[in-house]
Structure formats: C-alpha cells, structure tokens
C-alpha cells in the first residue's frame, strides 16, 4: 500500500533540505572531480571504520543486541500512535508542553512563535537532524532570530557557509587545514597564530562559544530517543555543547521526528549500547543527557517538545520501506559505503546522505522528487551488515527502484530494462536465456576485465558511469550443473 | 482537525486496520555479569583511563587527602575557594576550604576551577559515571561549567554493564551519563579531549 494511494502527504516542497538541485549522478560527477574531498573522506571514514570494528568486536552479545534493537523498533512502529499519546501524557505530567507539527512549515512556525514569546532574538542550537531537515535556521532567520550552531562540525559548516555532508560529522569533507582557514577568516578575535592541530581548533571553538552559552535564554535541540512510558528525552553527544544547551537556558525547545519514540525505559539499555559503538566507535560517548519535563532548580524551567511528521507517516504506509524509520542515525552505513566514500554527502542533495539517505529521502519526499537516489548504490550490502538495528537497506533500495520504474509514465531505457529484468527473474526459462545472452557481453569485452564504456545506446547510459564487469564464461548455474550433473 | 488528530489519523491509516503487532522482544543479550567486584573496579579504571580521565584509588578514610592531592595535580597551586562541592557531598570527602553550591545563578558556577560530586551509579564496561541531580551529584550545571570535575565513586556503586546501570536509575530524574572528559571527533574523525564540558576528569575510587 502506498502513501499516495492512501492520501498521506509527503514532506512539502519549497522548505527544508530533503531535495537536491541536481540528480545524484550529476552531483556525484562534480564531486568526483574534487580530489581533496575524496582524500578527506577516505581518510576519515577509514579511521572510523577501524574504531567501530574494534569496539563492536569486543561485545560478545552484539548479535543479540542488534536483534533486540531491530525488534524494539518494529514493535514501536506497530503501535506508533499509542506510544506518542503516552509520551505526550508523560511529558505534560512532568511540566512540559507537547506540540504536533504535520510538516516542516508547521514545525518552523511553532518554534518561531515559541522563541518570539520569550522576547529573545537569538538561540543556541545543539545538532539535530530534524531541524536541518525542516530548514529551521532559515525560518528563524526570516523572523529575525539568529540561530547559533554549537556542535563543532555544525559550527564549521555554519561559519564556512557550507552544507552538512555526514549525519554525525557534518564537516567530514573538510580537513584540519581547511577548518583552520575557516576559523581564521570568520571567528571574531581568533588567535592569528591558530595552528591546524585538532586540539587547538577545538579550543578556538570553545572560546568562541563560551560566552554565547552563558548568555543564552533559549536553546533548541533534537532528541535521539524519547521514552513513552516515562516521558524521558535523551540527547547523546560528545563535546558538552549539548549539555550547555540543555542545562543553562531558561527555555528549551526540543524538535523530534515522531519515529524517535521508544516504548520503555529498558529499551534504552539496548540503544545506549548500540549507538555509541556504531557511530563514533567508542564504548560510550562522553555525555548523554536524560530528562523528563522540568526539574525545579535544575535546568530549563520551560520545556517544549515539538513532534514532527513531515513525511514520516507516508514512509510508515509502505510495509517494506517503513524499516527506514528504524534508523538511529549512527552513520555507520555512510562510513562503510563505497559510493558515499567517493561521491561525498553533498551529492545526495538531502540532509540524509549515504545508504540511509538513499532510502529515507525519496520516501519522505515521494520517490518522484528524489528519483535518482535509490540508484545511488552498488547493492553491495555493507550497509546492512553494519547497521546496528539491521535495516535491510539493499532490499528497500530495490523496492524503491521498482516503485520508481512503475510510476514512470515515459518509457526510458532504464524502465524497459528493469521491467525486463523483473520479468526474466520471475521465469526460470527466461532467466536462463538472459544468462546465455550475457555471452554476447564477453564477446564485446574481448578479454578485458570490464566492458567498454562506448557500448551503443541505451547500454552506454549505464556504462558511462559504471565499470560493467565482463560476464563470466560460465554462469553459476552452468558450473553447478557441470560439476554436480544437475 | 488539529495537527495532533491529523498525525494520529495518518498513522492509523498507514498501519491499516489489521496491523501486525510483533511478539514480545527477546532480550537474549547480557543482563548481568559474573565478574567479581574487584575485577569490575579494574575494568572501570581501565575504561576511564582509556578516555584520558585520571583515576585515583583510596580507602574510605582517605578521600579528602586523596582528593586534595588530585586537585593539586590537576589545577596546580590554587585557592581552596576555587573548588565548589555539591550540597550532599559528605563532610569527610570535602577538600578544606571548598565552597558548597548554594543555588546561585547557574552561570556563576563557571567562575570555579573545579567541582566535586558524588555519583549515582558507575558502569564498568563502558567507563560511565551517572549523576542524577540529587544533593550528592548536584545540579547539572555544577558538573558542567568548572573546567575540572572530580567524581567520587564508591565500590558498591559499580555495576558491570549498561542494563544493570539503567535499572538502578530513576528515569524521571535529570540524569547525566559521563564517560571521560568532554571530547570531539569532528575533525577528521579523530578524538580530541576537551571541548565545552570539563577538560579534566578526576575519579576518586573508594574501595
Ligand atoms: S541506517 Fe542503520 S547504519 Fe545507517 S545510520 Fe541508520 S542506524 Fe546507522
């Protein structure tokens, strides 16, 4: 069943950051020409892959935790309405106020109104994917409110007037020298002797933000988890900027996608093990803040929770695709993805890049608005293997490709090919014929390992951007039949 | 229709009339651990040191002098009144001349060089200390603004893993889980200790 058929709206156009200006292949072709970007990404992702593998390897019950994480998320989605109602009840009972936003525009309007009601014209923000998704900073700016990003990577992106390219480390595409250059250019009063030592750069950020934290009256945060049974919100972070935002201002506004709710307090015992090891490759992240409503004499005395749909219910309507809502935004799938490592996050055009972005963005917007993303993958399956909640990203990609092809009214070569493929795969006789036809490919390759890029159209559309391996002399089934006499 | 009704309605439509509700979650992962309490203290120490925290051990009678030594190492020579303690920290632990947090405006706590707090629970496996906003742990700003944080952990507060740790906590309290000094991995995904939170973490392990 699809959202379109059920009349459930997707994320609206013209607001937020879920759609790129160009298709993935076009954007990727540009970024592939940027050697510095590829070097930065390759270095950073290989560092983190090694760390993740080491700390996941030391957990004897990782498979059991992963299965529990998957099951909790599936159970959450099956009763999402009930959990959200329970969460609202609990947060309200503890002195918070819950707001519901159908989409980005509504969420932005609610937050703007709440900030304006406090009489301030600046807010501090702790990194939140949801607020990036809905374009909150732009909406606040339009209302004359300055939003200061406080996460180091977010700050680098904001000061560099850049766009985030990774879920966890939005400035992953910048190396230390580039970051130093941005700081020297944009930070008022920065030490001109600033080196590109990561420690010095972190200290510069500390000095730059310290005073802002101390004077801030309103903070805006995201949430990693919200516990329905207790009304507890959780923010997982490293630098302490999150704690500053969650503790010092008088008013706290938390913006959260509706899929972030978990049913019980115990569920956190699973996710607080899965998330840090998968994301930064640490046994535990330096700081996790947990709070329920308002605590007299400790932290913000006014708390607002904004629950945002913005296309999530449309994702929920798709029985295969809804698994994308299980994502805990660890970014492990980005770090292992060969396509992400080469193309970079910007090529995806959405705040959600990489494998998870390729399945989430097109579902939030409707596949017609992000039609090239489901093809931004080699289906190698590495994303599924590392995903701490076992989201079967490759299967969702194939599912979305089929949906895209089906929705196409114009007959493109790709559509014809996919239709033919699905037809061939559904009949053993046709499949054997197709495999024999692959022998033609061997002839064209004339002994080289890949097929020539200059195949005649429409095949050239495919080989222009991909090295198509020469088909093997014998298919697996032929070899099996020869060896086993089957 | 309100946004609330609309969203809840969309969810019900999306899930359809006969939604499949999955079976009980099987929690086959480790909930307890059979390592001895002594082993757990060693694991906790190892993990904390891996995060570049300083761990000092002492007996119950030696907390104050041990802490004074650790503070001198961390801060150098300093005025006794540069140290602020949570209101519930026992007199026997307090360094001489330390100031008690009296509920002044939170941002004023930034003027202190160090803060002293007790913990609610410590998780060995992940090197995590949990502060719960009680008088012993202090309010959240106390363990955040001074640049050096000293936490006192008693042996009976140490559990093996995350499930045991969370089971001991009150989910409605303002909780802060601390695993090492503040840090960032935002530059080339390399960990650097010390950003906005305390740059120095000292743990006094009382056993
Ligand atoms: S899809 Fe899985 S691996 Fe990728 S960010 Fe989400 S939780 Fe992590």
XYZ file of C-alpha atoms and ligand atoms in Angstrom:
701
model
C 0.000 0.000 0.000
C 1.491 3.390 -0.865
C 1.047 6.747 0.801
C -0.153 8.336 -2.419
C -2.948 5.802 -2.667
C -3.918 6.339 0.982
C -3.770 10.109 0.667
C -0.988 10.573 3.248
C 1.069 13.652 2.342
C 4.844 13.562 1.915
C 7.240 16.323 3.048
C 6.245 19.565 1.272
C 8.384 21.208 -1.419
C 9.938 24.630 -1.043
C 11.043 24.231 2.585
C 13.828 22.310 4.307
C 16.648 20.201 2.953
C 15.456 16.898 1.590
C 15.824 17.603 -2.113
C 18.919 18.474 -4.137
C 19.167 20.905 -7.037
C 20.523 18.240 -9.342
C 20.266 14.490 -9.686
C 22.683 12.219 -7.844
C 24.688 11.201 -10.952
C 25.198 14.843 -11.952
C 26.124 15.961 -8.443
C 28.382 12.958 -7.948
C 30.204 13.598 -11.221
C 31.131 17.049 -9.910
C 32.300 15.844 -6.517
C 34.305 13.019 -8.084
C 36.457 15.675 -9.710
C 37.337 17.059 -6.264
C 40.408 15.096 -5.245
C 40.782 16.873 -1.897
C 37.239 15.927 -0.929
C 37.853 12.289 -1.782
C 41.114 12.239 0.162
C 39.460 13.815 3.240
C 36.568 11.391 3.139
C 38.708 8.358 2.538
C 40.936 9.230 5.475
C 38.085 9.981 7.884
C 35.903 7.016 7.021
C 38.749 4.522 7.197
C 39.710 5.844 10.657
C 36.187 5.406 11.946
C 35.659 2.009 10.324
C 38.633 0.657 12.207
C 37.476 2.061 15.546
C 33.947 0.782 15.112
C 35.097 -2.705 14.195
C 37.314 -2.870 17.295
C 34.672 -1.820 19.830
C 31.897 -3.850 18.228
C 34.198 -6.863 18.158
C 34.657 -6.798 21.924
C 30.912 -7.095 22.623
C 30.148 -10.806 22.845
C 26.381 -10.299 22.608
C 26.374 -7.793 19.718
C 24.139 -10.026 17.545
C 21.577 -10.319 20.344
C 21.622 -6.566 20.997
C 21.206 -5.888 17.298
C 18.240 -8.231 17.068
C 16.653 -6.656 20.151
C 17.192 -3.194 18.639
C 15.517 -4.264 15.427
C 12.607 -5.865 17.279
C 12.046 -2.851 19.552
C 11.884 -0.525 16.564
C 9.469 -2.823 14.707
C 7.266 -3.043 17.800
C 7.395 0.739 18.201
C 6.198 1.363 14.649
C 3.366 -1.167 15.007
C 1.877 0.952 17.794
C 3.301 4.356 16.981
C 0.046 6.198 17.721
C -0.288 4.698 21.204
C 3.339 5.419 22.109
C 3.087 9.041 21.019
C -0.050 9.551 23.099
C 1.688 8.008 26.124
C 4.737 10.203 25.566
C 2.579 13.304 25.402
C 0.849 12.358 28.641
C 4.105 11.782 30.492
C 5.859 14.917 29.244
C 2.807 17.007 30.117
C 2.515 15.433 33.567
C 6.121 16.483 34.275
C 5.650 20.093 33.320
C 6.463 20.079 29.613
C 4.271 21.160 26.686
C 3.845 18.970 23.607
C 3.205 20.400 20.136
C 2.370 18.469 16.969
C 3.528 19.556 13.517
C 2.205 17.986 10.329
C 5.153 19.196 8.284
C 8.238 21.407 8.108
C 6.287 24.633 7.689
C 4.123 23.960 10.695
C 7.097 22.942 12.856
C 9.033 26.058 11.876
C 6.038 28.252 12.676
C 5.590 26.654 16.106
C 9.251 27.059 17.061
C 9.393 30.634 15.768
C 6.312 31.534 17.797
C 7.767 29.921 20.938
C 11.051 31.793 20.575
C 9.283 35.078 19.915
C 7.171 34.583 23.041
C 10.344 34.649 25.153
C 11.301 38.039 23.728
C 14.774 36.959 22.630
C 16.249 37.253 19.148
C 18.939 34.589 19.350
C 19.030 30.913 20.222
C 21.731 28.300 20.715
C 21.280 25.007 18.933
C 22.600 21.545 19.526
C 22.989 19.449 16.412
C 19.727 17.998 15.302
C 18.973 16.285 12.020
C 15.285 17.088 12.335
C 15.812 20.856 12.468
C 18.135 20.679 9.470
C 15.585 18.619 7.622
C 12.862 21.219 8.147
C 15.117 24.220 7.467
C 14.539 25.739 10.883
C 17.557 28.050 10.845
C 16.342 29.724 7.655
C 12.835 30.103 9.074
C 14.185 31.669 12.266
C 16.432 33.970 10.292
C 13.468 35.137 8.237
C 11.804 36.058 11.536
C 14.883 37.996 12.655
C 16.132 35.338 15.072
C 19.804 34.299 14.942
C 20.385 30.569 15.450
C 23.892 29.701 16.615
C 25.028 26.151 15.907
C 27.182 24.876 18.768
C 28.313 21.442 17.662
C 31.895 21.818 16.413
C 31.202 20.323 12.997
C 27.966 22.283 12.652
C 29.830 25.419 13.581
C 32.426 24.721 10.878
C 29.629 24.256 8.354
C 27.777 27.373 9.507
C 30.850 29.611 9.578
C 32.010 28.267 6.214
C 28.539 28.898 4.735
C 28.660 25.297 3.667
C 26.256 22.368 3.778
C 26.484 19.316 6.041
C 27.732 16.166 4.325
C 27.506 13.493 7.025
C 24.936 12.688 9.714
C 27.339 12.575 12.604
C 30.224 14.710 11.408
C 28.655 17.280 9.092
C 32.071 18.752 8.231
C 33.695 15.412 7.424
C 34.545 16.730 3.962
C 36.851 19.369 5.470
C 40.357 18.584 6.687
C 42.152 20.343 9.527
C 43.875 22.876 7.287
C 40.590 23.899 5.703
C 38.944 24.197 9.127
C 41.771 26.400 10.361
C 41.311 28.631 7.350
C 37.544 28.979 8.030
C 38.144 29.834 11.703
C 40.805 32.419 10.883
C 38.502 34.033 8.354
C 35.245 34.070 10.323
C 35.821 33.957 14.096
C 35.988 37.402 15.615
C 39.044 37.780 17.847
C 40.524 34.406 16.984
C 44.212 33.894 17.767
C 46.051 34.644 14.491
C 48.647 32.045 15.496
C 45.985 29.315 15.396
C 47.516 26.054 14.181
C 45.727 23.194 12.487
C 46.232 20.891 15.490
C 42.732 19.449 16.167
C 43.173 20.334 19.831
C 43.858 23.993 19.057
C 40.919 24.121 16.706
C 38.632 22.646 19.382
C 39.903 25.229 21.891
C 39.152 28.040 19.456
C 35.576 26.778 19.211
C 35.346 26.601 22.995
C 36.417 30.204 23.381
C 34.132 31.341 20.573
C 31.002 29.755 22.051
C 31.576 30.046 25.779
C 30.020 33.441 26.204
C 27.084 32.556 23.957
C 26.226 29.607 26.174
C 26.341 31.685 29.306
C 24.015 34.376 27.980
C 21.580 32.179 26.000
C 17.965 32.269 27.124
C 16.553 29.786 24.636
C 18.009 26.555 23.320
C 16.797 24.293 20.533
C 17.745 20.638 20.492
C 16.909 17.422 18.743
C 16.462 14.109 20.536
C 17.958 10.690 19.999
C 15.253 8.902 21.953
C 12.051 9.692 23.831
C 10.670 7.109 26.237
C 6.886 6.814 26.039
C 6.310 5.222 29.447
C 8.315 7.803 31.420
C 8.477 10.921 29.221
C 12.288 10.803 29.314
C 14.149 12.534 26.451
C 17.711 11.570 25.570
C 20.458 13.501 23.799
C 23.689 11.679 23.054
C 26.752 13.850 22.398
C 30.463 14.320 22.949
C 31.532 17.910 23.345
C 29.324 19.213 26.127
C 27.657 21.763 23.862
C 24.536 19.657 24.195
C 24.692 19.826 27.982
C 25.203 23.592 27.786
C 22.074 23.953 25.665
C 20.011 21.505 27.706
C 21.036 22.934 31.076
C 21.705 26.666 31.044
C 18.902 28.487 29.150
C 15.563 29.226 30.740
C 13.618 27.725 27.820
C 14.316 24.500 25.956
C 12.589 23.569 22.706
C 13.184 20.017 21.510
C 12.259 19.159 17.922
C 11.863 15.466 17.250
C 10.646 13.250 14.424
C 7.738 11.087 15.576
C 9.714 7.896 14.876
C 12.211 8.615 17.658
C 9.890 7.417 20.415
C 10.734 4.112 22.146
C 8.186 2.330 24.326
C 10.028 1.660 27.594
C 12.925 2.845 29.743
C 14.514 -0.592 29.409
C 14.730 -0.117 25.657
C 17.464 2.430 26.237
C 19.697 -0.307 27.652
C 19.855 -1.664 24.112
C 20.256 1.573 22.165
C 22.783 3.126 24.520
C 24.983 0.130 23.776
C 24.369 0.021 20.026
C 24.607 3.717 19.193
C 27.994 4.931 20.523
C 29.921 1.893 19.320
C 28.378 2.207 15.852
C 28.731 5.947 15.472
C 31.987 7.274 16.899
C 33.459 3.860 17.600
C 33.562 4.477 21.342
C 32.397 2.228 24.144
C 30.288 5.161 25.285
C 30.039 8.729 24.088
C 31.318 11.324 26.599
C 27.900 12.749 27.522
C 24.335 11.504 27.462
C 21.681 13.792 28.926
C 18.331 12.384 30.029
C 15.477 14.492 31.319
C 11.733 14.324 31.838
C 9.778 17.574 31.739
C 11.007 20.278 34.084
C 13.049 19.927 37.302
C 12.680 22.841 39.731
C 16.058 24.453 40.451
C 17.902 22.429 37.824
C 17.962 23.297 34.119
C 15.341 24.985 31.904
C 12.109 25.863 33.642
C 10.139 25.866 30.416
C 10.204 22.815 28.154
C 8.519 22.330 24.783
C 8.539 19.150 22.744
C 7.654 19.519 19.059
C 6.661 16.230 17.389
C 7.197 16.391 13.630
C 5.654 14.207 10.920
C 6.974 15.775 7.659
C 6.512 12.674 5.544
C 7.183 10.049 8.198
C 3.630 8.715 8.166
C 3.961 8.359 4.392
C 7.043 6.190 4.972
C 5.122 4.205 7.569
C 2.461 3.373 4.994
C 4.961 1.340 2.960
C 5.342 -2.079 4.531
C 8.789 -2.650 3.055
C 10.048 0.926 3.206
C 8.928 1.673 6.769
C 12.010 -0.056 8.130
C 13.909 3.110 7.179
C 12.169 4.744 10.167
C 14.096 2.424 12.492
C 17.300 4.373 11.863
C 19.076 5.664 14.977
C 21.342 7.941 12.869
C 24.594 6.313 13.884
C 26.117 6.887 10.409
C 27.881 3.501 10.293
C 26.297 2.795 6.908
C 27.777 6.007 5.482
C 31.231 5.124 6.719
C 31.288 1.734 5.002
C 29.580 2.741 1.771
C 31.900 2.730 -1.281
C 29.546 5.081 -3.125
C 29.400 7.569 -0.226
C 33.156 7.451 0.233
C 33.711 8.551 -3.342
C 30.748 10.804 -4.045
C 30.570 12.535 -0.649
C 27.477 13.613 1.247
C 26.597 16.691 -0.794
C 25.892 14.640 -3.903
C 22.801 13.177 -2.219
C 21.185 16.630 -2.074
C 19.485 15.870 1.261
C 20.473 16.233 4.917
C 20.308 12.440 4.983
C 23.147 11.208 2.767
C 24.636 7.775 2.222
C 22.767 4.492 2.173
C 20.153 5.508 4.745
C 19.587 8.769 2.881
C 19.119 6.865 -0.360
C 16.165 5.029 1.165
C 14.837 7.686 3.544
C 14.891 10.892 1.488
C 12.905 9.539 -1.502
C 10.293 8.121 0.833
C 9.907 11.341 2.832
C 9.531 13.425 -0.328
C 7.854 10.854 -2.547
C 10.105 8.947 -4.929
C 9.392 11.279 -7.864
C 11.259 14.127 -6.088
C 14.398 12.112 -5.372
C 14.173 9.642 -8.210
C 17.900 9.099 -8.692
C 18.697 8.295 -5.048
C 17.521 4.673 -4.991
C 20.103 4.081 -7.738
C 22.938 5.666 -5.704
C 24.170 2.300 -4.511
C 26.015 -0.734 -5.761
C 23.818 -3.009 -3.575
C 26.973 -4.456 -2.027
C 25.209 -4.946 1.312
C 27.915 -3.477 3.575
C 25.361 -1.008 4.987
C 23.097 -3.805 6.134
C 25.962 -5.660 7.773
C 26.996 -2.738 9.970
C 23.543 -1.345 10.725
C 23.023 -1.697 14.492
C 19.270 -2.132 14.044
C 19.620 -4.399 10.984
C 17.794 -2.229 8.461
C 17.807 -4.127 5.171
C 18.796 -1.108 3.086
C 19.592 -3.048 -0.126
C 16.110 -4.593 -0.208
C 14.444 -1.211 0.338
C 16.576 0.240 -2.474
C 15.422 -2.444 -4.881
C 11.839 -1.950 -3.716
C 12.042 1.811 -4.337
C 13.637 1.298 -7.753
C 10.714 -0.907 -8.724
C 8.282 1.700 -7.418
C 10.047 4.426 -9.365
C 10.051 2.401 -12.554
C 6.387 1.560 -12.138
C 5.490 5.196 -11.564
C 7.199 6.287 -14.748
C 4.839 7.192 -17.491
C 7.551 7.830 -20.043
C 9.300 4.695 -21.237
C 13.002 5.181 -20.554
C 15.606 2.550 -21.434
C 16.113 2.029 -17.718
C 12.423 1.374 -17.166
C 12.369 -1.089 -20.020
C 15.465 -2.813 -18.655
C 14.087 -3.091 -15.124
C 10.748 -4.355 -16.324
C 12.504 -6.921 -18.499
C 14.760 -7.899 -15.600
C 11.883 -8.473 -13.218
C 10.083 -10.451 -15.902
C 13.180 -12.531 -16.632
C 13.808 -13.204 -12.957
C 10.256 -14.411 -12.485
C 10.597 -17.203 -15.043
C 13.391 -19.806 -14.916
C 13.292 -20.317 -18.687
C 13.638 -16.617 -19.488
C 16.365 -16.257 -16.856
C 18.470 -18.996 -18.469
C 18.014 -17.323 -21.838
C 19.124 -13.995 -20.396
C 22.191 -15.571 -18.912
C 23.113 -17.104 -22.242
C 22.724 -13.674 -23.837
C 25.370 -12.418 -21.410
C 27.799 -14.430 -23.528
C 27.444 -11.599 -26.029
C 28.939 -9.279 -23.395
C 32.032 -11.473 -23.217
C 32.417 -11.167 -26.933
C 32.194 -7.354 -26.724
C 34.769 -7.191 -23.898
C 37.294 -9.244 -25.934
C 39.194 -10.466 -22.908
C 39.305 -7.176 -20.953
C 38.024 -7.250 -17.356
C 35.348 -4.618 -17.927
C 33.040 -3.838 -20.788
C 33.966 -0.842 -22.976
C 32.396 2.461 -21.895
C 31.494 3.059 -25.514
C 28.743 0.494 -25.767
C 25.976 1.578 -28.141
C 22.966 3.298 -26.559
C 20.976 2.607 -24.474
C 23.655 0.493 -22.760
C 26.070 3.453 -22.864
C 23.846 5.267 -20.355
C 24.749 2.566 -17.902
C 28.427 2.056 -18.705
C 29.219 5.777 -18.810
C 29.160 5.944 -15.038
C 29.915 2.332 -14.167
C 32.565 -0.204 -14.973
C 30.475 -3.145 -16.025
C 32.376 -6.357 -15.329
C 32.730 -8.697 -18.239
C 30.258 -11.554 -17.748
C 31.980 -14.772 -16.667
C 32.486 -17.553 -19.200
C 30.137 -19.754 -17.281
C 27.221 -18.829 -15.032
C 26.984 -20.211 -11.521
C 24.117 -22.479 -12.537
C 26.006 -23.766 -15.545
C 29.023 -24.533 -13.373
C 26.850 -26.252 -10.795
C 25.205 -28.344 -13.496
C 28.588 -29.328 -14.921
C 30.095 -30.269 -11.566
C 27.085 -31.898 -9.974
C 25.461 -33.261 -13.065
C 22.271 -31.428 -12.128
C -8.871 18.877 12.634
C -5.899 19.589 14.882
C -2.391 18.597 13.811
C -2.429 16.012 16.589
C -5.584 14.312 15.329
C -4.322 14.549 11.785
C -0.996 12.879 12.530
C -2.539 10.168 14.691
C -5.079 9.573 11.930
C -2.337 9.276 9.313
C -0.526 6.736 11.484
C -3.682 4.648 11.802
C -4.292 4.841 8.069
C -0.671 3.912 7.355
C -0.766 0.887 9.618
C -4.103 -0.271 8.261
C -6.997 -1.994 10.000
C -5.190 -5.238 10.836
C -1.785 -4.125 11.999
C 0.614 -6.888 12.861
C 1.856 -6.370 16.394
C 5.148 -8.221 16.817
C 5.755 -10.721 19.588
C 7.492 -9.898 22.887
C 11.015 -8.539 22.466
C 13.504 -11.269 23.239
C 16.213 -9.835 25.423
C 18.837 -12.510 24.927
C 21.701 -10.098 25.484
C 23.717 -9.990 28.695
C 21.851 -8.512 31.643
C 24.330 -9.422 34.362
C 27.934 -10.402 34.647
C 29.769 -12.831 36.878
C 32.983 -10.861 37.265
C 33.995 -10.184 40.849
C 33.586 -6.693 42.326
C 37.375 -6.290 42.306
C 37.550 -7.153 38.635
C 34.828 -4.599 37.913
C 36.866 -1.868 39.604
C 39.797 -2.787 37.371
C 37.627 -2.702 34.254
C 36.180 0.676 35.260
C 39.671 2.067 35.841
C 40.919 0.736 32.523
C 37.999 2.266 30.609
C 38.243 5.645 32.313
C 41.969 5.854 31.676
C 41.329 4.962 28.049
C 39.191 8.127 27.905
C 42.119 10.089 29.397
C 40.477 10.518 32.789
C 42.660 10.349 35.919
C 41.741 7.598 38.382
C 43.000 7.555 41.975
C 42.073 4.856 44.481
C 41.859 5.166 48.237
C 40.218 3.741 51.342
C 37.061 5.269 52.855
C 39.096 7.192 55.456
C 41.414 8.848 52.918
C 39.051 10.515 50.479
C 39.743 14.139 51.461
C 43.570 13.981 51.344
C 43.499 11.907 48.152
C 41.231 14.444 46.555
C 43.388 17.352 47.699
C 46.419 15.722 46.066
C 44.497 15.067 42.846
C 43.268 18.668 42.740
C 46.802 19.975 43.189
C 47.943 17.827 40.283
C 45.062 18.949 38.084
C 44.904 22.654 38.980
C 48.365 23.370 40.333
C 48.512 25.641 43.377
C 45.020 27.116 43.757
C 42.871 28.940 46.257
C 40.751 26.474 48.316
C 37.658 28.532 47.458
C 38.191 27.785 43.745
C 36.573 24.415 44.391
C 32.795 24.034 44.625
C 31.101 20.906 46.009
C 27.592 19.525 45.565
C 25.488 20.157 48.688
C 25.159 16.447 49.512
C 28.890 15.636 49.395
C 29.776 14.257 52.856
C 31.946 16.444 55.073
C 34.614 13.714 55.194
C 35.176 13.976 51.428
C 35.336 17.752 51.147
C 38.676 19.398 50.460
C 39.499 22.082 53.053
C 38.044 25.453 52.239
C 35.829 24.230 49.385
C 32.599 26.160 48.771
C 29.196 24.458 48.807
C 26.868 25.087 45.868
C 24.213 27.348 47.364
C 21.873 27.563 44.391
C 23.300 30.814 42.964
C 22.520 31.512 39.266
C 23.853 28.529 37.334
C 26.143 30.560 35.063
C 28.041 31.830 38.136
C 29.393 28.320 38.621
C 31.655 28.968 35.628
C 33.868 31.036 37.941
C 35.070 27.946 39.847
C 38.119 25.991 38.750
C 36.823 22.617 39.911
C 33.649 20.891 41.080
C 33.284 17.857 43.330
C 30.303 15.493 43.076
C 29.244 12.001 44.054
C 27.696 9.649 41.508
C 24.540 7.587 41.485
C 25.989 4.610 39.658
C 29.132 3.749 37.679
C 29.141 1.348 34.724
C 32.415 -0.561 34.457
C 32.143 -1.964 30.945
C 31.735 1.457 29.333
C 33.585 3.618 31.876
C 30.453 5.626 32.582
C 29.585 7.691 35.660
C 25.953 8.670 36.132
C 24.950 11.815 38.024
C 21.279 12.045 38.940
C 20.658 15.600 40.104
C 20.418 14.528 43.755
C 22.103 16.514 46.528
C 25.095 14.167 46.260
C 25.508 14.627 42.492
C 24.458 18.263 42.451
C 22.537 20.091 39.761
C 23.606 19.604 36.159
C 25.368 22.944 35.750
C 27.726 22.087 38.629
C 29.329 19.165 36.811
C 29.423 21.121 33.551
C 30.835 24.618 33.985
C 34.008 24.320 36.083
C 36.860 23.113 33.878
C 37.824 20.256 36.181
C 35.333 17.700 37.526
C 36.114 15.365 40.410
C 33.711 12.448 40.897
C 33.801 10.184 43.918
C 32.751 6.591 43.207
C 32.177 4.042 45.963
C 32.740 0.362 45.199
C 29.117 -0.602 45.850
C 28.009 1.827 43.130
C 29.897 0.000 40.400
C 27.893 -2.326 38.131
C 29.107 -4.297 35.157
C 27.072 -3.147 32.163
C 24.527 -0.685 30.811
C 21.397 -2.778 31.607
C 22.350 -3.081 35.284
C 23.202 0.602 35.435
C 19.924 1.847 33.965
C 17.937 -0.470 36.249
C 19.304 1.433 39.244
C 18.282 4.855 37.943
C 15.128 6.951 38.232
C 14.038 7.700 34.633
C 12.374 10.944 35.669
C 15.457 12.458 37.340
C 17.716 14.818 35.378
C 20.457 12.326 34.515
C 23.888 12.929 33.057
C 25.966 10.000 31.887
C 29.627 10.962 31.771
C 32.253 8.849 30.018
C 35.511 10.740 30.192
C 36.256 14.427 29.738
C 34.371 16.296 27.025
C 35.713 15.350 23.615
C 35.108 15.732 19.923
C 35.685 13.572 16.875
C 34.598 16.270 14.470
C 37.993 16.985 12.947
C 38.986 14.130 10.655
C 37.093 11.759 12.989
C 39.969 11.793 15.451
C 39.134 12.015 19.110
C 40.356 15.141 20.909
C 39.674 15.535 24.612
C 38.390 18.802 25.982
C 35.791 20.984 24.310
C 32.892 22.690 26.101
C 32.490 20.484 29.138
C 35.203 19.936 31.778
C 38.535 19.311 30.103
C 39.816 17.364 33.076
C 38.003 14.470 34.751
C 39.351 13.020 38.006
C 37.732 9.930 39.517
C 38.332 9.054 43.160
C 37.556 5.361 43.528
C 36.779 4.475 47.141
C 37.217 0.802 47.973
S 20.563 3.013 8.687
Fe 21.492 1.819 10.323
S 23.700 2.093 9.991
Fe 22.696 3.692 8.788
S 22.654 5.479 10.149
Fe 20.706 4.394 10.422
S 21.045 3.037 12.154
Fe 23.056 3.665 11.440
